[in-house]
Coordinates of C-alpha atoms in Angstrom, one line a residue:
X1 CA 23.5 -1.5 0.8
X2 CA 23.2 1.2 3.6
X3 CA 23.1 5.0 3.8
X4 CA 25.1 6.1 6.9
X5 CA 24.0 10.0 6.7
X6 CA 20.9 11.3 6.2
X7 CA 22.1 15.1 5.7
X8 CA 22.3 15.1 1.6
X9 CA 20.1 13.7 -1.0
X10 CA 21.3 12.3 -3.9
X11 CA 21.3 14.5 -7.2
X12 CA 18.3 13.1 -8.7
X13 CA 16.0 13.4 -5.6
X14 CA 13.6 16.0 -5.9
X15 CA 12.0 17.9 -2.8
X16 CA 8.5 19.2 -3.2
X17 CA 9.2 22.9 -2.2
X18 CA 5.4 23.7 -1.4
X19 CA 5.2 20.9 1.0
X20 CA 8.6 21.8 2.7
X21 CA 6.9 23.4 5.9
X22 CA 3.7 21.8 7.3
X23 CA 0.9 23.5 6.3
X24 CA -0.6 25.6 8.9
X25 CA -3.7 24.5 10.3
X26 CA -6.0 26.9 12.3
X27 CA -7.5 25.8 15.5
X28 CA -10.7 24.4 14.1
X29 CA -8.7 22.3 11.7
X30 CA -10.1 24.3 8.7
X31 CA -8.1 25.6 5.5
X32 CA -7.8 29.1 5.0
X33 CA -11.0 30.9 3.9
X34 CA -11.6 31.6 0.4
X35 CA -9.2 29.2 -0.9
X36 CA -9.9 27.9 -4.5
X37 CA -9.9 24.0 -5.7
X38 CA -6.8 25.0 -7.5
X39 CA -5.0 26.3 -4.3
X40 CA -6.1 23.5 -2.2
X41 CA -4.7 20.9 -4.6
X42 CA -1.4 23.3 -4.6
X43 CA -1.4 22.9 -0.9
X44 CA -2.2 19.5 -0.7
X45 CA -0.7 18.1 -3.7
X46 CA 0.2 14.5 -2.8
X47 CA -3.7 13.7 -2.6
X48 CA -4.9 15.9 -5.4
X49 CA -6.4 14.2 -8.5
X50 CA -4.8 14.8 -11.9
X51 CA -7.2 12.5 -14.2
X52 CA -10.0 13.1 -16.3
X53 CA -12.5 12.8 -13.8
X54 CA -11.2 15.6 -11.8
X55 CA -11.4 16.0 -8.1
X56 CA -13.3 13.5 -5.9
X57 CA -14.2 11.9 -9.4
X58 CA -16.8 14.1 -10.1
X59 CA -15.6 16.5 -12.8
X60 CA -17.4 17.1 -16.2
X61 CA -16.9 14.4 -18.6
X62 CA -17.0 14.8 -22.4
X63 CA -20.3 13.3 -24.1
X64 CA -18.0 10.0 -26.0
X65 CA -16.4 9.4 -22.5
X66 CA -19.7 9.7 -20.5
X67 CA -21.2 7.2 -23.1
X68 CA -18.3 5.0 -22.9
X69 CA -18.5 5.4 -19.1
X70 CA -22.4 4.2 -19.2
X71 CA -21.9 1.2 -21.3
X72 CA -19.0 0.1 -18.8
X73 CA -21.3 0.3 -16.3
X74 CA -24.2 -1.7 -17.9
X75 CA -21.8 -4.8 -19.1
X76 CA -18.3 -4.7 -17.8
X77 CA -19.1 -3.7 -14.3
X78 CA -21.4 -6.4 -13.4
X79 CA -19.0 -9.2 -15.0
X80 CA -16.4 -8.0 -13.0
X81 CA -18.1 -7.8 -9.9
X82 CA -19.4 -11.4 -10.3
X83 CA -16.0 -12.6 -11.4
X84 CA -14.3 -11.0 -8.1
X85 CA -17.0 -12.7 -5.9
X86 CA -16.2 -15.7 -7.1
X87 CA -12.5 -15.6 -6.7
X88 CA -13.0 -14.1 -3.3
X89 CA -15.4 -17.2 -2.4
X90 CA -13.1 -19.7 -4.1
X91 CA -10.1 -18.5 -1.7
X92 CA -12.3 -18.4 1.2
X93 CA -13.1 -22.1 0.6
X94 CA -9.7 -23.3 0.5
X95 CA -8.8 -21.5 3.4
X96 CA -11.8 -23.1 5.4
X97 CA -10.7 -26.4 4.1
X98 CA -6.9 -26.0 5.2
X99 CA -7.9 -24.4 8.5
X100 CA -10.2 -27.5 9.5
X101 CA -9.1 -29.2 12.8
X102 CA -6.3 -26.7 13.0
X103 CA -5.3 -25.1 16.3
X104 CA -5.3 -21.3 16.2
X105 CA -2.8 -18.9 18.1
X106 CA -4.9 -15.8 19.0
X107 CA -7.4 -16.4 16.0
X108 CA -3.9 -16.8 13.5
X109 CA -4.2 -20.6 12.3
X110 CA -0.9 -22.4 12.6
X111 CA -0.6 -23.8 9.2
X112 CA 2.2 -25.9 8.2
X113 CA 2.9 -28.7 5.5
X114 CA 0.3 -29.1 2.8
X115 CA -2.0 -26.9 4.5
X116 CA 0.6 -24.0 4.3
X117 CA 1.7 -24.7 0.5
X118 CA -2.0 -24.9 -0.4
X119 CA -3.1 -21.4 1.3
X120 CA 0.3 -19.9 -0.3
X121 CA 0.1 -21.2 -3.8
X122 CA -3.9 -20.8 -4.3
X123 CA -3.4 -17.2 -2.5
X124 CA -0.7 -15.9 -4.9
X125 CA -2.8 -17.3 -8.0
X126 CA -5.8 -16.1 -7.2
X127 CA -4.7 -12.6 -6.1
X128 CA -3.4 -12.2 -9.5
X129 CA -6.6 -13.5 -10.9
X130 CA -8.2 -11.1 -8.9
X131 CA -5.9 -8.3 -10.6
X132 CA -7.0 -9.8 -14.1
X133 CA -10.6 -9.1 -13.1
X134 CA -10.0 -5.9 -12.1
X135 CA -8.4 -5.0 -15.4
X136 CA -4.8 -5.5 -14.6
X137 CA -4.0 -8.0 -17.8
X138 CA -0.4 -7.0 -17.8
X139 CA 2.0 -6.1 -14.9
X140 CA 5.7 -4.9 -15.8
X141 CA 8.0 -5.8 -13.3
X142 CA 11.8 -4.5 -13.0
X143 CA 14.3 -5.8 -10.6
X144 CA 17.2 -3.9 -9.8
X145 CA 20.4 -5.4 -8.8
X146 CA 22.8 -4.2 -6.2
X147 CA 25.9 -2.8 -7.4
X148 CA 27.8 -4.6 -4.7
X149 CA 26.4 -8.1 -5.7
X150 CA 29.0 -9.8 -3.9
X151 CA 28.3 -8.1 -0.7
X152 CA 24.8 -8.7 -0.9
X153 CA 25.6 -12.5 -1.2
X154 CA 27.3 -12.7 1.8
X155 CA 24.7 -10.8 3.9
X156 CA 21.8 -13.1 3.1
X157 CA 19.7 -12.6 5.8
X158 CA 16.1 -13.1 4.7
X159 CA 14.4 -9.5 5.1
X160 CA 11.6 -9.2 7.8
X161 CA 9.4 -6.9 5.8
X162 CA 8.4 -5.5 2.5
X163 CA 8.3 -1.8 2.6
X164 CA 6.5 -0.1 -0.3
X165 CA 4.9 3.0 -1.4
X166 CA 1.1 3.4 -0.8
X167 CA -1.1 4.3 -3.7
X168 CA -4.2 2.1 -3.9
X169 CA -5.7 -0.7 -2.2
X170 CA -4.8 -2.6 -5.2
X171 CA -1.4 -2.6 -3.7
X172 CA -2.4 -5.1 -1.4
X173 CA -3.4 -7.6 -4.3
X174 CA -0.4 -6.9 -6.0
X175 CA 1.8 -7.9 -2.7
X176 CA -0.4 -10.8 -2.1
X177 CA 0.2 -12.3 -5.4
X178 CA 4.1 -11.6 -5.7
X179 CA 5.0 -12.4 -2.0
X180 CA 1.8 -13.4 0.2
X181 CA 2.7 -11.2 3.1
X182 CA 0.8 -10.5 6.3
X183 CA 0.1 -6.9 7.1
X184 CA -1.4 -4.8 9.5
X185 CA -4.9 -4.1 9.5
X186 CA -8.1 -3.0 11.2
X187 CA -9.4 -5.3 14.3
X188 CA -12.9 -5.2 12.8
X189 CA -11.5 -6.7 9.5
X190 CA -10.9 -10.1 11.5
X191 CA -14.9 -10.1 11.9
X192 CA -15.7 -9.7 8.2
X193 CA -17.6 -12.5 6.3
X194 CA -15.1 -14.2 3.7
X195 CA -12.4 -11.6 4.5
X196 CA -11.9 -12.1 7.9
X197 CA -10.8 -15.8 7.6
X198 CA -8.6 -14.9 4.7
X199 CA -6.9 -12.3 6.7
X200 CA -6.3 -14.6 9.9
X201 CA -4.7 -17.0 7.5
X202 CA -2.5 -14.6 6.1
X203 CA -1.3 -13.9 9.5
X204 CA -2.2 -10.4 9.7
X205 CA -1.8 -8.2 13.1
X206 CA -5.0 -6.6 13.8
X207 CA -5.2 -3.3 15.9
X208 CA -7.7 -0.6 17.2
X209 CA -6.4 2.6 14.8
X210 CA -9.2 4.8 16.6
X211 CA -7.2 3.9 20.1
X212 CA -5.5 7.2 21.0
X213 CA -3.8 5.5 24.1
X214 CA -0.6 3.6 24.2
X215 CA -2.0 1.3 21.7
X216 CA 0.6 2.8 19.1
X217 CA 3.5 1.7 21.1
X218 CA 1.9 -1.7 21.3
X219 CA 1.5 -1.9 17.7
X220 CA 5.1 -0.9 16.9
X221 CA 6.3 -3.9 19.3
X222 CA 4.0 -6.2 17.8
X223 CA 5.2 -5.5 14.3
X224 CA 8.9 -5.5 15.6
X225 CA 8.3 -8.6 17.0
X226 CA 6.8 -10.4 13.8
X227 CA 9.8 -9.1 11.8
X228 CA 12.2 -10.7 14.3
X229 CA 10.2 -14.0 14.0
X230 CA 10.1 -13.8 10.0
X231 CA 13.7 -13.6 10.1
X232 CA 14.3 -16.5 12.4
X233 CA 11.2 -18.8 11.2
X234 CA 11.4 -19.3 7.3
X235 CA 7.6 -20.6 7.4
X236 CA 6.4 -17.1 8.8
X237 CA 5.4 -14.9 6.0
X238 CA 7.0 -11.4 5.6
X239 CA 5.3 -8.4 6.6
X240 CA 3.9 -6.0 4.2
X241 CA 4.3 -2.3 5.7
X242 CA 3.3 0.8 3.9
X243 CA 5.5 3.2 6.3
X244 CA 3.6 6.3 4.9
X245 CA 0.7 5.5 6.7
X246 CA -2.0 6.6 3.9
X247 CA -2.4 6.7 0.1
X248 CA -1.2 9.3 -2.2
X249 CA -1.7 9.9 -5.8
X250 CA 1.3 8.1 -6.8
X251 CA 3.7 11.0 -7.6
X252 CA 4.7 11.8 -3.8
X253 CA 6.3 10.0 -1.0
X254 CA 5.2 11.1 2.6
X255 CA 7.4 10.9 5.7
X256 CA 8.0 7.1 6.8
X257 CA 6.8 5.8 9.9
X258 CA 9.4 3.8 11.9
X259 CA 7.5 0.7 12.9
X260 CA 9.2 -1.1 10.2
X261 CA 12.6 -0.4 10.9
X262 CA 12.4 -0.6 14.9
X263 CA 13.6 -4.6 14.6
X264 CA 17.0 -3.4 12.6
X265 CA 16.1 -6.0 10.1
X266 CA 16.5 -5.9 6.2
X267 CA 13.7 -4.8 4.3
X268 CA 12.8 -5.7 0.8
X269 CA 11.8 -2.0 -1.0
X270 CA 9.2 -2.1 -3.8
X271 CA 8.0 0.7 -5.8
X272 CA 4.4 0.7 -7.4
X273 CA 3.0 3.0 -10.1
X274 CA -0.1 3.3 -12.0
X275 CA 0.3 4.8 -15.2
X276 CA -3.3 6.0 -16.8
X277 CA -4.7 8.1 -19.3
X278 CA -8.0 8.6 -18.4
X279 CA -8.9 7.2 -14.7
X280 CA -6.0 7.0 -11.9
X281 CA -6.0 3.8 -9.5
X282 CA -4.6 5.7 -7.3
X283 CA -7.0 6.1 -4.1
X284 CA -6.1 9.6 -2.8
X285 CA -9.0 11.8 -2.1
X286 CA -12.0 10.0 -3.6
X287 CA -14.8 8.0 -1.9
X288 CA -14.2 4.5 -1.8
X289 CA -17.5 3.1 -3.3
X290 CA -17.2 5.4 -6.6
X291 CA -13.3 4.7 -6.9
X292 CA -14.0 1.1 -7.1
X293 CA -17.2 1.5 -9.6
X294 CA -14.8 3.6 -12.0
X295 CA -11.7 1.3 -11.5
X296 CA -14.2 -1.9 -12.6
X297 CA -15.6 0.4 -15.4
X298 CA -12.1 1.2 -17.2
X299 CA -11.2 -1.7 -19.5
X300 CA -7.4 -1.9 -18.8
X301 CA -5.4 -0.6 -15.9
X302 CA -1.6 -0.5 -15.6
X303 CA 1.0 -1.0 -13.1
X304 CA 4.7 -0.8 -13.1
X305 CA 6.4 -2.4 -10.2
X306 CA 10.4 -2.1 -9.4
X307 CA 12.0 -4.4 -6.9
X308 CA 14.7 -2.8 -5.4
X309 CA 17.5 -4.9 -3.8
X310 CA 17.2 -6.4 -0.1
X311 CA 18.4 -3.1 2.0
X312 CA 20.7 -4.3 4.9
X313 CA 21.1 -1.4 7.5
X314 CA 24.3 -0.4 8.7
X315 CA 24.9 -0.7 12.7
X316 CA 24.2 3.1 12.6
X317 CA 20.9 2.5 11.1
X318 CA 19.9 -0.6 13.6
X319 CA 20.6 1.9 16.5
X320 CA 18.7 4.9 15.0
X321 CA 15.3 3.7 13.5
X322 CA 14.5 7.0 12.3
X323 CA 17.7 7.4 10.4
X324 CA 17.0 3.8 8.9
X325 CA 13.7 4.8 7.6
X326 CA 14.8 8.2 6.3
X327 CA 17.6 6.6 4.3
X328 CA 15.2 3.8 2.8
X329 CA 12.5 6.5 1.9
X330 CA 15.4 8.5 0.1
X331 CA 16.4 5.4 -1.9
X332 CA 12.5 4.5 -2.9
X333 CA 12.1 8.1 -3.7
X334 CA 15.3 8.4 -6.0
X335 CA 14.7 5.1 -7.7
X336 CA 11.1 5.7 -8.2
X337 CA 11.1 9.4 -9.2
X338 CA 9.1 10.5 -6.5
X339 CA 8.8 13.9 -5.0
X340 CA 9.3 14.0 -1.1
X341 CA 6.7 15.6 0.8
X342 CA 6.3 16.5 4.5
X343 CA 2.5 16.3 5.0
X344 CA 0.7 13.5 6.2
X345 CA -2.7 11.9 7.3
X346 CA -3.6 15.0 9.4
X347 CA -3.7 17.2 6.1
X348 CA -5.2 14.7 4.3
X349 CA -8.3 14.9 6.3
X350 CA -8.3 18.3 6.1
X351 CA -7.7 18.2 2.6
X352 CA -10.7 15.8 2.3
X353 CA -13.0 17.8 4.5
X354 CA -12.5 21.2 2.6
X355 CA -13.3 19.1 -0.7
X356 CA -16.5 17.6 1.2
X357 CA -17.6 20.7 2.9
X358 CA -17.6 18.6 6.1
X359 CA -16.4 19.5 9.3
X360 CA -12.7 17.8 10.2
X361 CA -13.9 15.5 13.0
X362 CA -16.5 13.7 10.5
X363 CA -14.2 14.2 7.3
X364 CA -11.8 11.0 8.1
X365 CA -10.8 9.6 4.9
X366 CA -12.2 6.1 4.4
X367 CA -8.8 4.6 4.5
X368 CA -7.0 5.6 7.6
X369 CA -3.9 3.5 7.2

């Protein structure tokens, strides 16, 4: 299931005309003077909100919707907050019990036997419980079969990583409930109360994202090494990687970074979508705290998942990670009916700075993936 060429897109693949060329940024990182909100949304389309709450989630609401939001904030929000904290605390206690008297390798507990099974099974179950708390009562999952099922059976090497489009922080909860993978996280996450121990049990790779030195190569190398370990040891959890590097509004697919593809190992492509009527669960340009509040105040949230067949790279793709990444990106865009865009995290920061009226250095998005 490999694509050996990167020259021609499939017929159903759509290329975002407005993003075919990188937006030109001025020397100070600002956008063109005098641009309206509509022009900004068109220029930075992958990050523009289209829901009833408008840009930054601060648009005017009809009276009936405002009343509904106030009632949800008074009743539903505290119930969900307490329930979510109880789920988190319960899983922390499971992880604490399972890591007692266990040696750690660089902070990562080497769990085996009943300890690993307890952490894995409770983690999947409690992640699904957390999704339920967030209002994702039903999740529609579709599994696409490969047309060459026989060839796939013969190429039965375990995928080293799950590669997925990135729409929201909720993405991680779904993947934890379905596959319980490890992922790349900020080094500061390992020191957070409750979450620090859980992330160590997940086997996360911790990085200093603010570093501008040769750290990037070190991260890519660590990811490639872990993916190779996954392929060789069935007890090592798969890596979860979001090659776009940041979140979008769910309608677009940004350029892929090559970290997930350097090892030349098979990958499991997954497509996530969040249909909505009023509030979009996509975390694009909204403040994190406000987004969580509005998400918890929405009684029902929807998620659709498409799990594609494992992608086995050709020899040419193994030798060229950029080609491998580009072909997987095209496949995900085609199967998910997503628009390809050429802008990235730098443009997202400019867009966010323009919306908030802040200078670029202080306008970094809350989630620098």
